[in-house]
Structures are given as C-alpha cells and as structure tokens.
C-alpha angles and dihedrals in degrees: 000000000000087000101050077047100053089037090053087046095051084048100060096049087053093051089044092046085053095054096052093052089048084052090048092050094050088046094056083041095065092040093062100039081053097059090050093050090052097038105235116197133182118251108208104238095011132104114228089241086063097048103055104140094176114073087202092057090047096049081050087050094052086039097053085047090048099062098039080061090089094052108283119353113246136226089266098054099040079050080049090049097048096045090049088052097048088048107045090033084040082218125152117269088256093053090045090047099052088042091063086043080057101051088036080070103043088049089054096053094078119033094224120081098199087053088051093051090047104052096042087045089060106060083023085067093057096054112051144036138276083253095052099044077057093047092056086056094054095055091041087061092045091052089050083051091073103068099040146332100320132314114334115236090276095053101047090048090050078049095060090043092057093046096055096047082057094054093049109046094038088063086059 
C-alpha cells in the first residue's frame, strides 16, 4: 500500500512539474511574440530598457516592476495589468495582453525592480502628459490593489519616486 502511495505520489509531482514547464513555455512563447509585434530592434550601445519607443509598452513595462516589487508577480496581478492596459490604452484583449507579455520582458531584462522603474520613467517622461504620468500611478496603485489593501512600503516609496521623476523631467 505504501508503494501504490509513493508511486501516485511520484506521479502527481511529474504531471505538476509538467504543468509548470508547459506555463513557462507559454510564457516565453508570448514574450517573444510580443517583441515581434512591437518590433523590437536592437540599438547598438544601448540597454532595451533605454529604447522603448511605445509609452504604452513602457507603462506595461513600470507596471509589471512594480508588482514584482513585492517577490514574483502573481496571475492576478499579470490579469490586473492587463485590464488596466485594455482599459487606459482603450486596446483589444489580444493587444493588452500582448502589451503585459511585453512588459513582463522588459521587467525581466534588469533584477532590480526600482532600476527598471527608473530607466523606463525616464524616456517615459518625455513622452507623455502631466494627465497621463498621473494616470500610471493610478494603475500602479490598482495593481497593488490586487494582493492586499493598497501598495506595501516598498511600493509606495517606488510611487513617490516615480512621481517625482515625472515632476522633474516634465518641467524640462
């Protein structure tokens, strides 16, 4: 009885295993159709945090940080993300979706979520109104939303950093 018990468990870890390695592939899978879709192009010299073009992708990109700021981001939060993108950027479910797998990679191209926030706020700045800069920190509150009451210590202190490198370089 203790073997059919130890083989069933066995059993169970392969096929979760399993699971997990077909989520990870998919994973990959929308990443890279996402930079395709984007077009994302390597710019000799310059890190891919430092190249988005599309303040949308970018905003993705922060959002994405943002929530890994509190260890991995979870389901919930990637499904926030992506609501929050179909609804500011008023874009279709496949377009927001593809959008979040997009920030999901550019989050993913420094280990340090405050650096990433950094880097991507800054051309980001540039790029859009004093509205809009309010409106990413809106969304990065609702996002924060999803795992508890509102933004953990760390994420309201990454809020005010990013409102203030809005401030600043909006003035410019």
């Amino acid at each position: 009885m203790t073997l059919v018990g130890g083989i069933a468990f066995w059993v169970w870890r392969m096929r979760n295993a399993a699971s997990v390695a077909r989520e990870f592939i998919d994973v990959a899978d929308d990443a890279r159709a996402a930079v395709r879709r984007f077009g994302y192009r390597r710019v000799a010299g310059k890190h891919p945090l430092d190249v988005v073009e599309d303040s949308r992708l970018a905003a993705a990109g922060i959002l994405v940080a943002f929530a890994k700021m509190d260890g991995d981001y979870t389901r919930e939060q990637m499904k926030a993300i992506q609501d929050e993108c179909a609804r500011v950027f008023e874009a279709s479910d496949k377009d927001a979706e593809q959008m979040t797998a997009y920030g999901r990679w550019l989050a993913h191209q420094l280990a340090n979520p405050d650096e990433v926030i950094r880097r991507l706020s800054r051309g980001l700045a540039k790029s859009i109104s004093g509205t809009q800069s309010q409106e990413l920190l809106v969304m990065a509150e609702r996002v924060a939303a999803v795992e508890g009451d509102g933004p953990s210590d760390e994420q309201s202190l990454a809020l005010k950093r990013l409102s203030e490198t809005f401030a600043v370089l909006q003035l410019r």
